[in-house]
């Protein structure tokens, strides 16, 4: 449709029809042939209102969505197509590692490709848009949703978010196999106080702008078609009613013209937040903030019409929202092709596309982070004198739930477990055995998930027998690989934890195994950084595999046996203990800084019962070879403000990287900058660049980074954005703790 046609359509729509476009309901409202009356009356909606609703969430299946589209378009006076959305977060039928793991790849292009594959699978099932990427900055491992973010660094999150958007939307979202992306959750959702889900967020304007806003903004600049409001308050105003955030910043400053959707029931929650006295006021506040779609409440459906008729809410607010929604449907090509790429054949396909599977297997090891290795890894594929046999002992040995809590649409049977991968590994001649030892969940433990209900149904005796068998198997082996960790339903939304270790019943198994065989390699599954103190002290190697997705078993076996190396580096610090949280690398210096181990007296900034540093710092991770770095050299010692690069406003920092080991390997070379003195305190380090460099044994290469004035900009004392003259340090190394640095200055001409 042309924009004139859209305008004509809008002008011709009735008030009820317009309001209908703002309503989003789940598939249960469209259950079976007819309409489900239960949910309708529970929510206080009428049949006519549901008939008029403009979008549907969380319903998939080409045949089903085609049917809904046809039935409901016919009912609507102007036959406007519905928009189908769902949470396609780290895959659809083919599931990839969770976003936090993806961040650890330090390879945004890998995530772009994952998003492209996910879009293809989702589009074929009839979806038009995904609620992804989540670009919230996360620094508190207690919060369950850290798994959905790419981590604690604004620069990294911005790169990953925009790469995912490109992967979903391509050049033109109307093209085949493309879906619209939604940047969420605007704003600051990743900083709930105490890590407790949905809790208030308190960020200064400066911290918000400096650290939390850039990834949302980059998402908007990358062309995301939608943005979702967050559940939290920010500065005591819930985001969903926050006009300053939505109108002044998102639409005004950043020029966002797409659709702004509330999070699930967030408009109604304005009452619970205590900023709306009733639903009329909630409707008024949300629409005034510019929230276009009301996800899963009756507030817009039942509380806009009268207020508009009475002139309390201007018709222009409604028209602007409807226009944005119609424009999105038009961009997707839905007026011409209401079912877009929905394809029953693809839906019913017996198998995952082989190319998608192969990619998932190759990609997952890039997200695995080797936290410790005393040389025991990689394991030999054939028996050796020291390793005559290997036991796999732990609850994740044959676990199919390895996709993370936001994987809603995969077929569990298609996931590859570690045990299956071992059984299929033809090149493996070293004898392997396995025993679970326990369940991922503790005795009797159960929990509701978004997909299903999970429960440990084993009896006590059964569990005791499992443990005894595991200890026996471990005793007889030369090496014990222990796949263990959190249940994915203890991560994700609504899964904040105050203890963030491996579950205690699994630690008991670990201790019993350790007592009979200390040659342990822990394979750690989790959706958040865990307190791994005990396992990292006792185990000989620790491989962090997060929730690796469909091909998890293959990817883990490939990595353990050295077919591939673990390619990940931490995109979120692993705390020493929960008391340190939030702990992140780019903190501000204090007036009384303390270096772990230094004897600097009583009144310094430190804990007296724990180090300041996390157990594993941001950027850290090992491969199967070793690298050395030459000292940093700079092409010049100073940069001049306001000049063109060629005239001296940029410099190059370089190191020579050498593979000092006996295997080829890939290093993630990281550039950090510190501004030594600014008009406001500046972080002790900020990631400004990175490169993945692959070298053969003994090979060396010069690795260069351009440092530009732009990289030195920040929100200055007066809140203007720019660089300030002064001294800086450029560090290049293998993690955020590197001391390999050189000094330069930025000066006025
Ligand atoms: C989550 C969103 C999600 C939405 C729809 C909410 O509970 O916060 O991230 O997209 O549900 O499923």
XYZ file of C-alpha atoms and ligand atoms in Angstrom:
761
model
C 0.000 0.000 0.000
C 1.151 3.557 -0.558
C 1.300 5.884 2.406
C -1.689 7.759 0.966
C -3.673 4.529 0.946
C -2.715 3.896 4.565
C -3.854 7.407 5.476
C -7.145 6.850 3.659
C -7.626 3.576 5.465
C -6.967 5.226 8.814
C -9.428 8.008 8.057
C -12.090 5.459 7.246
C -11.697 3.340 10.398
C -14.188 3.518 13.249
C -13.051 4.308 16.771
C -13.514 0.679 17.841
C -11.516 -0.551 14.892
C -8.681 1.819 15.683
C -8.594 0.757 19.323
C -8.632 -2.853 18.176
C -5.333 -2.361 16.372
C -3.752 -1.513 19.742
C -4.727 -4.802 21.350
C -2.521 -7.886 21.469
C -3.805 -11.204 22.801
C -2.369 -14.696 23.019
C -3.416 -17.605 20.853
C -5.736 -19.013 23.520
C -8.262 -16.378 22.525
C -8.334 -18.053 19.145
C -8.351 -21.654 20.358
C -9.832 -24.306 18.119
C -12.429 -23.401 15.571
C -14.318 -20.870 17.576
C -13.267 -18.424 20.193
C -12.313 -19.383 23.719
C -14.802 -17.704 26.001
C -12.991 -18.471 29.277
C -10.013 -16.182 28.801
C -12.251 -13.535 27.238
C -14.499 -13.130 30.214
C -11.569 -13.431 32.624
C -9.959 -10.493 30.929
C -13.192 -8.577 30.568
C -13.244 -8.572 26.804
C -16.200 -9.074 24.493
C -16.324 -11.207 21.390
C -16.410 -8.042 19.258
C -13.276 -6.699 20.906
C -11.360 -9.896 20.280
C -12.614 -9.949 16.682
C -11.146 -6.513 16.251
C -7.755 -7.134 17.938
C -4.780 -6.245 15.785
C -2.126 -8.707 16.873
C -1.547 -12.124 18.408
C 1.357 -13.357 20.498
C 2.863 -16.730 21.276
C 0.909 -18.699 18.717
C 2.758 -20.618 16.039
C 2.082 -23.083 13.255
C 1.554 -22.198 9.605
C -1.811 -23.909 9.277
C -3.110 -22.479 12.526
C -1.975 -18.933 11.878
C -3.251 -19.004 8.309
C -6.596 -20.076 9.646
C -6.681 -17.352 12.287
C -5.614 -14.773 9.727
C -8.321 -15.748 7.277
C -11.091 -16.016 9.879
C -10.370 -12.763 11.647
C -9.559 -10.657 8.600
C -12.998 -11.555 7.322
C -14.540 -10.326 10.557
C -12.849 -6.957 10.498
C -14.621 -4.178 8.574
C -11.474 -3.206 6.647
C -10.002 -6.693 6.603
C -6.774 -5.522 8.186
C -4.335 -8.422 8.644
C -3.279 -9.472 12.109
C 0.336 -9.288 13.200
C 1.751 -12.517 14.690
C 4.536 -12.162 17.230
C 6.382 -14.482 19.591
C 9.496 -14.768 21.707
C 12.041 -16.154 19.291
C 15.035 -15.520 21.500
C 17.880 -17.928 20.778
C 16.371 -19.952 18.026
C 13.107 -21.442 16.938
C 13.134 -25.115 15.981
C 16.898 -25.086 15.826
C 17.997 -23.665 19.143
C 21.302 -21.867 19.599
C 23.137 -21.023 22.818
C 21.383 -18.526 25.092
C 22.135 -14.850 24.458
C 24.527 -14.550 27.430
C 26.563 -17.349 25.873
C 26.402 -15.642 22.497
C 27.910 -12.525 24.078
C 30.868 -14.657 25.135
C 31.657 -15.493 21.523
C 32.806 -11.899 21.027
C 31.530 -12.518 17.512
C 28.403 -10.493 16.693
C 28.343 -11.910 13.168
C 27.748 -15.339 14.648
C 24.643 -13.974 16.367
C 23.542 -12.281 13.167
C 23.591 -15.658 11.468
C 21.733 -17.302 14.361
C 19.074 -14.603 14.065
C 18.862 -15.117 10.306
C 18.282 -18.842 10.734
C 15.751 -18.237 13.512
C 13.911 -15.724 11.335
C 13.694 -18.203 8.493
C 12.256 -20.921 10.707
C 9.893 -18.522 12.484
C 8.677 -16.886 9.295
C 7.819 -20.255 7.765
C 5.683 -21.049 10.752
C 3.714 -17.883 10.142
C 5.345 -15.399 12.517
C 5.901 -11.800 11.488
C 7.873 -10.441 14.403
C 9.965 -11.515 17.376
C 10.351 -9.986 20.822
C 14.119 -9.923 20.464
C 16.828 -8.747 20.956
C 16.934 -8.034 24.662
C 19.748 -5.516 24.955
C 19.424 -4.738 28.663
C 22.760 -4.185 30.361
C 23.157 -6.717 33.194
C 25.524 -6.602 36.125
C 23.741 -8.578 38.795
C 23.972 -12.348 38.476
C 21.133 -12.839 40.928
C 18.697 -11.591 38.319
C 17.324 -14.529 36.332
C 17.150 -12.715 33.046
C 20.864 -12.096 32.692
C 20.702 -15.167 30.447
C 18.772 -13.149 27.879
C 21.306 -10.353 27.648
C 24.714 -10.476 26.032
C 26.285 -9.220 29.244
C 27.706 -6.424 31.328
C 29.298 -4.245 28.683
C 27.476 -1.472 26.783
C 29.733 -1.604 23.745
C 29.425 -5.374 23.349
C 25.661 -5.309 23.894
C 25.223 -2.627 21.256
C 27.162 -4.636 18.697
C 25.269 -7.842 19.425
C 21.857 -6.179 19.483
C 22.327 -4.536 16.127
C 23.800 -7.701 14.607
C 20.733 -9.671 15.713
C 18.415 -7.027 14.274
C 20.193 -7.280 10.929
C 19.889 -11.037 11.133
C 16.135 -10.971 11.744
C 15.164 -8.139 9.449
C 17.756 -8.261 6.682
C 17.759 -5.252 4.371
C 13.996 -5.229 4.075
C 11.697 -6.837 6.578
C 9.143 -7.533 3.855
C 11.484 -9.991 2.144
C 10.997 -13.711 2.377
C 12.189 -15.341 5.601
C 12.544 -12.046 7.448
C 10.752 -10.996 10.607
C 10.590 -7.719 12.482
C 12.791 -7.279 15.556
C 11.839 -5.679 18.865
C 14.412 -4.016 21.097
C 13.612 -4.610 24.739
C 13.111 -3.758 27.561
C 13.221 -0.009 27.447
C 14.691 1.081 29.794
C 16.989 -0.109 32.533
C 15.204 -3.422 33.150
C 18.580 -5.100 33.711
C 19.278 -3.200 36.918
C 16.534 -4.249 39.356
C 17.499 -3.454 42.922
C 18.939 -6.486 44.697
C 18.580 -8.489 41.484
C 14.959 -9.154 42.411
C 12.713 -9.544 39.390
C 10.547 -6.523 38.496
C 12.057 -4.500 41.325
C 12.636 -0.773 41.112
C 15.558 0.637 39.176
C 17.538 3.599 40.432
C 20.056 4.979 37.985
C 21.405 8.467 37.770
C 20.719 10.259 34.504
C 24.434 10.059 33.759
C 24.745 6.323 34.367
C 21.573 5.691 32.406
C 22.840 7.662 29.446
C 26.423 6.483 29.636
C 25.986 2.779 30.269
C 22.385 1.668 29.817
C 21.050 3.698 26.881
C 23.634 3.035 24.154
C 22.484 -0.497 23.329
C 18.820 0.534 22.981
C 19.835 3.456 20.864
C 22.007 1.320 18.635
C 19.078 -1.039 18.207
C 16.923 1.849 17.045
C 19.676 3.012 14.718
C 20.002 -0.509 13.331
C 16.376 -0.165 12.267
C 14.474 -2.333 14.752
C 10.791 -2.066 13.847
C 9.574 -2.313 17.440
C 10.612 -1.375 20.945
C 9.144 -2.866 24.135
C 8.705 -0.949 27.378
C 10.114 -2.454 30.552
C 8.247 -3.521 33.676
C 10.336 -1.498 36.104
C 10.149 1.995 37.434
C 12.965 4.285 36.529
C 13.335 7.327 38.715
C 10.119 6.129 40.377
C 8.056 6.308 37.194
C 7.143 2.985 35.559
C 8.707 2.864 32.106
C 5.348 2.093 30.519
C 4.007 5.478 31.630
C 7.287 7.314 31.316
C 6.700 10.058 28.814
C 10.188 11.449 29.122
C 11.719 8.094 28.199
C 9.331 7.204 25.429
C 8.491 10.541 23.872
C 11.442 12.764 24.625
C 14.284 10.288 24.348
C 13.116 7.356 22.216
C 11.017 9.222 19.704
C 12.371 12.756 20.100
C 16.128 12.376 20.482
C 16.552 9.072 18.678
C 13.860 9.544 16.052
C 12.219 6.144 16.569
C 9.204 5.898 14.272
C 8.330 2.248 14.805
C 5.866 0.523 17.096
C 6.186 0.772 20.854
C 4.658 -2.210 22.629
C 4.073 -2.636 26.350
C 5.498 -5.662 28.073
C 3.007 -8.315 29.182
C 0.227 -6.612 31.178
C 2.521 -3.691 31.990
C -0.198 -1.122 31.306
C -2.529 -2.674 33.865
C 0.397 -2.929 36.283
C 0.493 0.861 36.435
C -2.214 0.380 39.069
C -0.071 -1.982 41.129
C 2.840 0.420 40.817
C 0.564 2.963 42.421
C 0.784 5.613 39.744
C -2.637 5.110 38.199
C -5.700 5.258 40.419
C -7.789 3.244 37.971
C -7.702 1.733 34.501
C -8.850 4.946 32.875
C -5.796 6.667 34.222
C -3.540 3.753 33.241
C -4.852 3.969 29.668
C -4.335 7.703 29.629
C -0.777 7.536 30.989
C 0.375 4.766 28.661
C -1.070 6.315 25.521
C 0.300 9.689 26.516
C 3.727 8.074 26.807
C 3.194 6.803 23.257
C 2.733 3.087 23.964
C 1.072 1.774 20.814
C 0.221 -1.832 21.686
C -1.289 -3.049 24.947
C -0.054 -6.598 25.441
C -2.557 -8.816 27.237
C -4.805 -6.478 29.191
C -8.206 -4.931 28.647
C -7.040 -1.442 29.534
C -6.881 0.031 26.047
C -9.807 -2.133 24.926
C -12.151 -0.886 27.651
C -10.775 2.445 28.771
C -9.853 4.491 25.732
C -13.114 4.857 23.866
C -15.082 6.896 26.406
C -12.108 9.071 27.270
C -11.595 9.828 23.595
C -15.281 10.550 23.033
C -15.266 12.880 26.044
C -12.180 14.646 24.730
C -9.995 13.615 27.691
C -7.657 11.780 25.374
C -6.943 13.469 22.051
C -7.814 11.461 18.947
C -4.387 12.377 17.547
C -2.670 10.172 20.122
C -4.729 7.208 19.007
C -4.316 7.964 15.319
C -0.550 8.230 15.673
C -0.409 4.792 17.299
C -2.698 3.157 14.762
C -0.705 4.649 11.929
C 2.526 3.198 13.265
C 0.946 -0.246 13.544
C -0.509 -0.070 10.038
C 2.839 1.068 8.712
C 4.545 -1.947 10.260
C 1.988 -4.319 8.742
C 2.521 -2.591 5.441
C 6.312 -2.865 5.627
C 5.917 -6.571 6.272
C 3.799 -6.753 3.134
C 0.814 -8.123 5.042
C -1.813 -6.158 3.144
C -0.770 -7.997 -0.007
C 0.328 -11.289 1.630
C -1.376 -11.587 5.013
C 0.257 -14.935 5.761
C 3.668 -13.803 4.529
C 5.956 -16.859 4.528
C 3.731 -19.316 6.418
C 4.321 -22.722 4.895
C 2.608 -25.857 6.158
C 5.191 -28.053 4.443
C 8.013 -26.521 6.443
C 5.930 -26.751 9.578
C 5.413 -30.439 9.187
C 8.982 -31.208 8.054
C 10.272 -34.336 9.718
C 13.705 -32.896 10.458
C 15.493 -29.685 11.197
C 17.208 -28.352 8.076
C 20.642 -30.060 8.034
C 22.444 -26.762 7.408
C 20.828 -25.268 10.513
C 21.882 -28.229 12.613
C 25.424 -28.101 11.290
C 25.637 -24.398 12.037
C 24.296 -24.894 15.582
C 26.983 -27.511 16.224
C 29.744 -25.296 14.912
C 28.525 -22.165 16.673
C 28.022 -23.518 20.203
C 31.723 -24.123 21.039
C 32.379 -20.474 20.178
C 30.275 -19.600 23.225
C 31.857 -22.107 25.643
C 34.252 -20.561 28.116
C 37.105 -22.634 29.467
C 37.521 -21.225 32.972
C 40.193 -23.572 34.235
C 42.421 -26.201 32.672
C 45.555 -27.662 34.199
C 46.274 -29.477 30.970
C 43.756 -32.288 31.384
C 41.769 -30.962 28.401
C 41.439 -31.777 25.599
C 40.787 -35.389 26.438
C 42.410 -38.094 24.322
C 40.151 -39.766 21.764
C 42.142 -43.021 22.067
C 43.290 -44.643 25.312
C 46.644 -43.443 26.641
C 48.732 -44.618 29.551
C 47.211 -41.995 31.840
C 43.710 -41.979 30.435
C 42.613 -45.510 29.823
C 38.928 -44.746 30.266
C 36.628 -41.821 30.985
C 33.442 -41.623 33.033
C 30.714 -39.057 32.431
C 28.949 -38.504 35.721
C 26.295 -35.912 36.413
C 22.677 -34.992 35.824
C 23.316 -33.291 32.486
C 24.759 -36.471 30.971
C 21.495 -37.416 29.297
C 19.504 -34.222 29.783
C 17.438 -32.978 26.849
C 16.536 -29.647 28.444
C 19.590 -27.761 27.303
C 18.033 -24.868 25.417
C 17.388 -22.257 28.108
C 14.177 -20.939 29.531
C 13.056 -18.861 26.550
C 13.151 -21.685 24.049
C 9.478 -22.322 23.601
C 9.016 -23.895 20.206
C 11.609 -26.631 19.752
C 10.969 -30.322 19.736
C 12.719 -31.756 22.785
C 13.449 -35.043 21.050
C 15.593 -33.240 18.494
C 18.084 -32.064 21.111
C 21.311 -34.011 21.302
C 22.431 -35.022 24.786
C 26.020 -35.652 25.794
C 25.340 -39.357 26.055
C 23.872 -39.493 22.552
C 26.836 -37.587 21.192
C 29.232 -40.029 22.879
C 27.328 -42.964 21.428
C 27.552 -41.434 17.965
C 31.223 -40.386 18.166
C 32.810 -42.857 15.773
C 36.356 -41.571 16.167
C 36.286 -42.159 19.893
C 38.134 -45.313 20.864
C 38.819 -44.458 24.485
C 36.268 -46.411 26.550
C 33.599 -44.185 28.070
C 30.949 -44.937 30.647
C 28.240 -42.796 32.166
C 25.968 -42.438 35.144
C 23.715 -39.562 36.094
C 24.185 -39.690 39.841
C 21.209 -37.410 40.458
C 18.613 -35.302 38.713
C 19.171 -31.661 37.830
C 16.413 -30.854 40.312
C 16.669 -31.921 43.928
C 14.478 -34.613 45.495
C 10.816 -33.617 45.119
C 11.691 -30.245 43.610
C 9.288 -28.876 41.017
C 8.649 -25.674 39.153
C 6.355 -24.170 36.566
C 8.008 -23.157 33.342
C 6.748 -21.216 30.342
C 6.754 -24.417 28.339
C 5.832 -27.069 30.842
C 5.975 -28.110 34.465
C 9.228 -29.713 35.598
C 9.614 -32.051 38.533
C 12.049 -34.524 40.033
C 9.853 -37.576 40.281
C 12.515 -40.021 41.500
C 12.041 -41.665 44.863
C 14.685 -41.462 47.575
C 15.859 -45.017 47.076
C 16.157 -44.554 43.350
C 18.254 -41.429 43.875
C 20.499 -43.167 46.374
C 21.054 -46.021 43.935
C 21.853 -43.520 41.176
C 24.425 -41.828 43.349
C 26.053 -45.081 44.417
C 26.291 -46.179 40.785
C 27.842 -42.837 39.825
C 30.482 -43.105 42.525
C 31.296 -46.635 41.402
C 31.661 -45.554 37.762
C 33.797 -42.579 38.790
C 36.085 -44.732 40.930
C 36.815 -47.060 38.057
C 37.698 -44.313 35.593
C 40.895 -42.373 35.064
C 39.063 -39.117 34.346
C 35.573 -38.055 35.385
C 33.683 -35.483 33.338
C 30.887 -33.979 35.427
C 28.122 -32.195 33.499
C 26.148 -30.329 36.145
C 24.529 -26.996 36.929
C 21.331 -24.990 37.199
C 18.017 -26.156 35.845
C 16.990 -23.790 33.081
C 13.735 -23.100 34.904
C 15.821 -21.556 37.674
C 17.005 -18.975 35.178
C 15.135 -16.527 32.983
C 12.117 -14.426 33.847
C 10.855 -14.733 37.392
C 13.961 -16.652 38.497
C 15.966 -14.337 40.693
C 18.173 -16.209 43.160
C 20.015 -15.111 46.280
C 22.329 -18.127 46.146
C 23.979 -18.567 42.804
C 25.955 -21.761 43.068
C 25.534 -25.167 41.513
C 22.580 -26.726 43.388
C 23.683 -28.208 46.712
C 22.518 -31.781 46.005
C 24.712 -31.780 42.908
C 27.619 -30.425 44.927
C 27.167 -33.357 47.282
C 27.553 -35.695 44.332
C 30.599 -33.706 43.237
C 32.189 -34.112 46.681
C 31.524 -37.833 46.770
C 33.046 -38.264 43.335
C 35.998 -36.064 44.279
C 36.653 -38.269 47.291
C 37.176 -41.289 45.035
C 38.614 -39.594 41.969
C 39.904 -35.991 41.887
C 40.590 -36.037 38.141
C 37.433 -34.099 37.470
C 36.432 -31.943 34.526
C 33.304 -29.943 35.351
C 31.012 -29.020 32.478
C 28.931 -26.213 33.910
C 25.411 -25.514 32.636
C 23.858 -22.242 33.720
C 21.968 -19.167 32.653
C 23.990 -16.821 34.825
C 27.490 -16.479 36.224
C 27.677 -18.869 39.157
C 29.718 -18.891 42.323
C 32.081 -21.682 41.227
C 34.655 -21.311 43.975
C 34.576 -24.868 45.213
C 34.484 -26.601 41.849
C 37.143 -24.359 40.420
C 39.388 -25.066 43.413
C 38.943 -28.829 43.246
C 38.285 -29.685 39.610
C 41.162 -29.900 37.174
C 39.177 -28.177 34.447
C 35.947 -26.197 34.273
C 34.156 -25.691 30.982
C 31.228 -23.255 31.087
C 28.684 -24.286 28.425
C 25.606 -22.239 29.491
C 22.541 -23.678 27.761
C 24.024 -24.674 24.430
C 20.905 -25.513 22.405
C 19.847 -28.272 20.036
C 23.347 -29.473 19.196
C 24.649 -29.078 22.739
C 25.744 -32.691 23.226
C 27.728 -32.782 20.013
C 29.275 -29.390 20.652
C 30.371 -30.386 24.166
C 31.866 -33.701 23.064
C 33.598 -32.001 20.111
C 35.128 -29.515 22.542
C 36.122 -31.902 25.320
C 37.960 -34.136 22.874
C 39.658 -31.277 21.064
C 37.862 -31.543 17.751
C 37.264 -27.868 18.292
C 38.444 -25.477 20.990
C 36.300 -23.482 23.406
C 36.089 -20.056 21.773
C 34.272 -17.989 24.393
C 35.471 -15.228 26.707
C 33.284 -14.022 29.560
C 30.880 -11.229 28.695
C 29.839 -11.123 32.342
C 32.106 -11.457 35.385
C 31.832 -14.611 37.511
C 31.629 -13.362 41.080
C 33.794 -14.747 43.829
C 30.668 -14.998 45.942
C 27.186 -13.567 45.900
C 28.113 -10.881 48.411
C 30.221 -9.172 45.740
C 27.311 -8.799 43.364
C 26.916 -6.562 41.415
C 30.511 -6.900 40.318
C 31.692 -5.787 36.880
C 34.925 -4.725 35.295
C 34.190 -1.147 34.277
C 33.675 0.196 37.784
C 34.672 3.669 38.836
C 37.860 4.145 40.807
C 37.288 5.026 44.456
C 39.146 7.590 46.488
C 40.737 4.749 48.419
C 41.443 2.085 45.872
C 42.674 -1.330 46.912
C 44.463 -4.007 44.945
C 43.793 -7.560 46.077
C 46.719 -8.751 48.138
C 48.117 -5.306 48.909
C 48.722 -4.484 52.576
C 47.243 -1.031 52.469
C 45.618 -0.623 55.824
C 42.128 -0.625 57.160
C 40.315 2.232 55.495
C 40.456 1.240 51.849
C 37.687 0.170 49.503
C 37.575 -3.582 50.030
C 35.785 -6.497 51.609
C 37.564 -7.928 54.605
C 36.268 -11.433 53.930
C 36.568 -11.660 50.157
C 38.666 -10.228 47.358
C 37.495 -7.238 45.324
C 38.031 -9.044 42.061
C 35.506 -11.523 40.781
C 36.544 -15.147 40.504
C 36.759 -14.811 36.722
C 36.929 -11.384 35.154
C 35.159 -10.025 32.105
C 36.934 -11.001 28.909
C 38.559 -14.045 30.487
C 38.620 -17.500 28.944
C 41.198 -20.048 27.860
C 41.647 -21.932 24.630
C 43.681 -25.052 24.035
C 46.831 -23.172 23.149
C 48.643 -20.250 24.788
C 49.406 -16.785 23.490
C 51.931 -14.142 24.383
C 51.567 -10.422 23.850
C 54.346 -7.965 23.110
C 54.157 -4.617 24.936
C 51.679 -2.159 23.416
C 53.185 0.272 20.920
C 51.467 3.449 19.762
C 51.881 5.120 16.374
C 52.083 8.460 18.173
C 51.954 9.689 21.721
C 49.185 12.194 21.340
C 46.013 12.971 19.453
C 44.692 16.380 18.543
C 41.062 17.237 19.188
C 38.797 18.200 16.351
C 41.165 17.266 13.514
C 40.632 14.743 10.782
C 42.198 11.324 11.338
C 44.948 11.934 8.793
C 45.877 15.160 10.529
C 46.379 13.578 13.914
C 43.008 12.981 15.570
C 43.639 9.235 15.666
C 46.433 6.857 16.540
C 47.078 3.180 16.209
C 47.813 0.870 19.118
C 49.472 -2.419 18.282
C 50.763 -5.619 19.818
C 52.456 -8.636 18.388
C 50.504 -11.719 19.270
C 52.275 -15.080 19.260
C 50.805 -18.535 19.558
C 53.211 -20.081 22.044
C 51.498 -23.454 22.232
C 51.523 -26.545 20.086
C 48.058 -26.269 18.543
C 46.432 -23.737 16.274
C 44.099 -21.518 18.232
C 42.008 -18.374 18.285
C 42.585 -15.522 20.679
C 40.176 -12.707 21.419
C 42.481 -9.702 21.528
C 40.832 -6.969 23.575
C 41.410 -3.218 23.649
C 40.528 -1.289 26.809
C 40.923 2.419 27.430
C 41.154 4.351 30.639
C 40.643 8.083 30.803
C 42.946 9.085 33.636
C 41.118 12.264 34.646
C 37.852 13.737 33.412
C 35.286 16.252 34.587
C 33.434 13.263 36.067
C 35.010 10.034 37.356
C 35.768 7.648 34.493
C 35.726 3.821 34.615
C 38.952 1.981 35.391
C 38.618 0.258 32.014
C 36.254 0.393 29.056
C 36.200 -2.116 26.228
C 36.701 -0.245 22.978
C 37.564 -2.939 20.485
C 38.362 -6.598 20.008
C 39.531 -8.947 17.291
C 39.421 -12.701 17.012
C 42.780 -13.790 15.681
C 43.615 -17.359 14.643
C 47.270 -18.408 14.605
C 49.111 -21.659 14.023
C 51.651 -22.953 16.554
C 54.634 -20.604 16.749
C 52.974 -18.080 14.451
C 53.007 -14.354 15.246
C 50.910 -11.488 13.957
C 50.704 -7.806 14.581
C 47.255 -6.823 15.807
C 46.339 -3.152 15.414
C 43.510 -1.012 16.738
C 42.743 2.514 15.613
C 41.979 4.773 18.530
C 39.869 7.748 17.561
C 38.654 10.756 19.477
C 35.134 9.375 19.176
C 36.107 6.422 21.373
C 37.062 8.836 24.155
C 33.691 10.593 24.345
C 31.425 10.491 27.355
C 28.748 12.488 29.157
C 30.723 15.329 30.615
C 29.952 17.298 33.730
C 27.417 19.487 31.921
C 25.882 16.353 30.287
C 27.185 17.323 26.864
C 28.688 14.358 25.001
C 32.282 14.682 23.926
C 35.915 14.014 24.701
C 38.104 16.017 27.034
C 41.825 16.620 26.677
C 44.085 14.709 29.045
C 45.984 11.487 29.580
C 44.706 8.045 28.638
C 45.912 4.475 28.876
C 45.371 1.958 26.108
C 45.515 -1.658 27.273
C 45.630 -4.621 24.930
C 45.434 -8.129 26.278
C 43.449 -11.274 26.811
C 41.005 -9.976 29.440
C 39.857 -6.872 31.305
C 42.574 -7.322 33.893
C 45.481 -6.964 31.512
C 48.282 -4.673 32.630
C 49.746 -4.450 29.143
C 49.264 -0.775 28.418
C 50.713 2.408 26.981
C 49.909 6.026 27.676
C 48.801 8.712 25.235
C 47.254 12.120 25.437
C 44.478 14.008 23.765
C 45.204 17.694 23.415
C 43.644 20.843 22.106
C 45.487 22.204 19.127
C 8.579 -10.670 28.990
C 8.935 -10.199 27.594
C 8.267 -11.096 26.582
C 6.777 -11.056 26.819
C 5.978 -11.843 25.814
C 7.097 -10.862 29.172
O 6.807 -11.500 30.366
O 9.097 -9.745 29.916
O 10.320 -10.181 27.417
O 8.606 -10.706 25.289
O 6.512 -11.566 28.111
O 6.086 -13.189 25.977
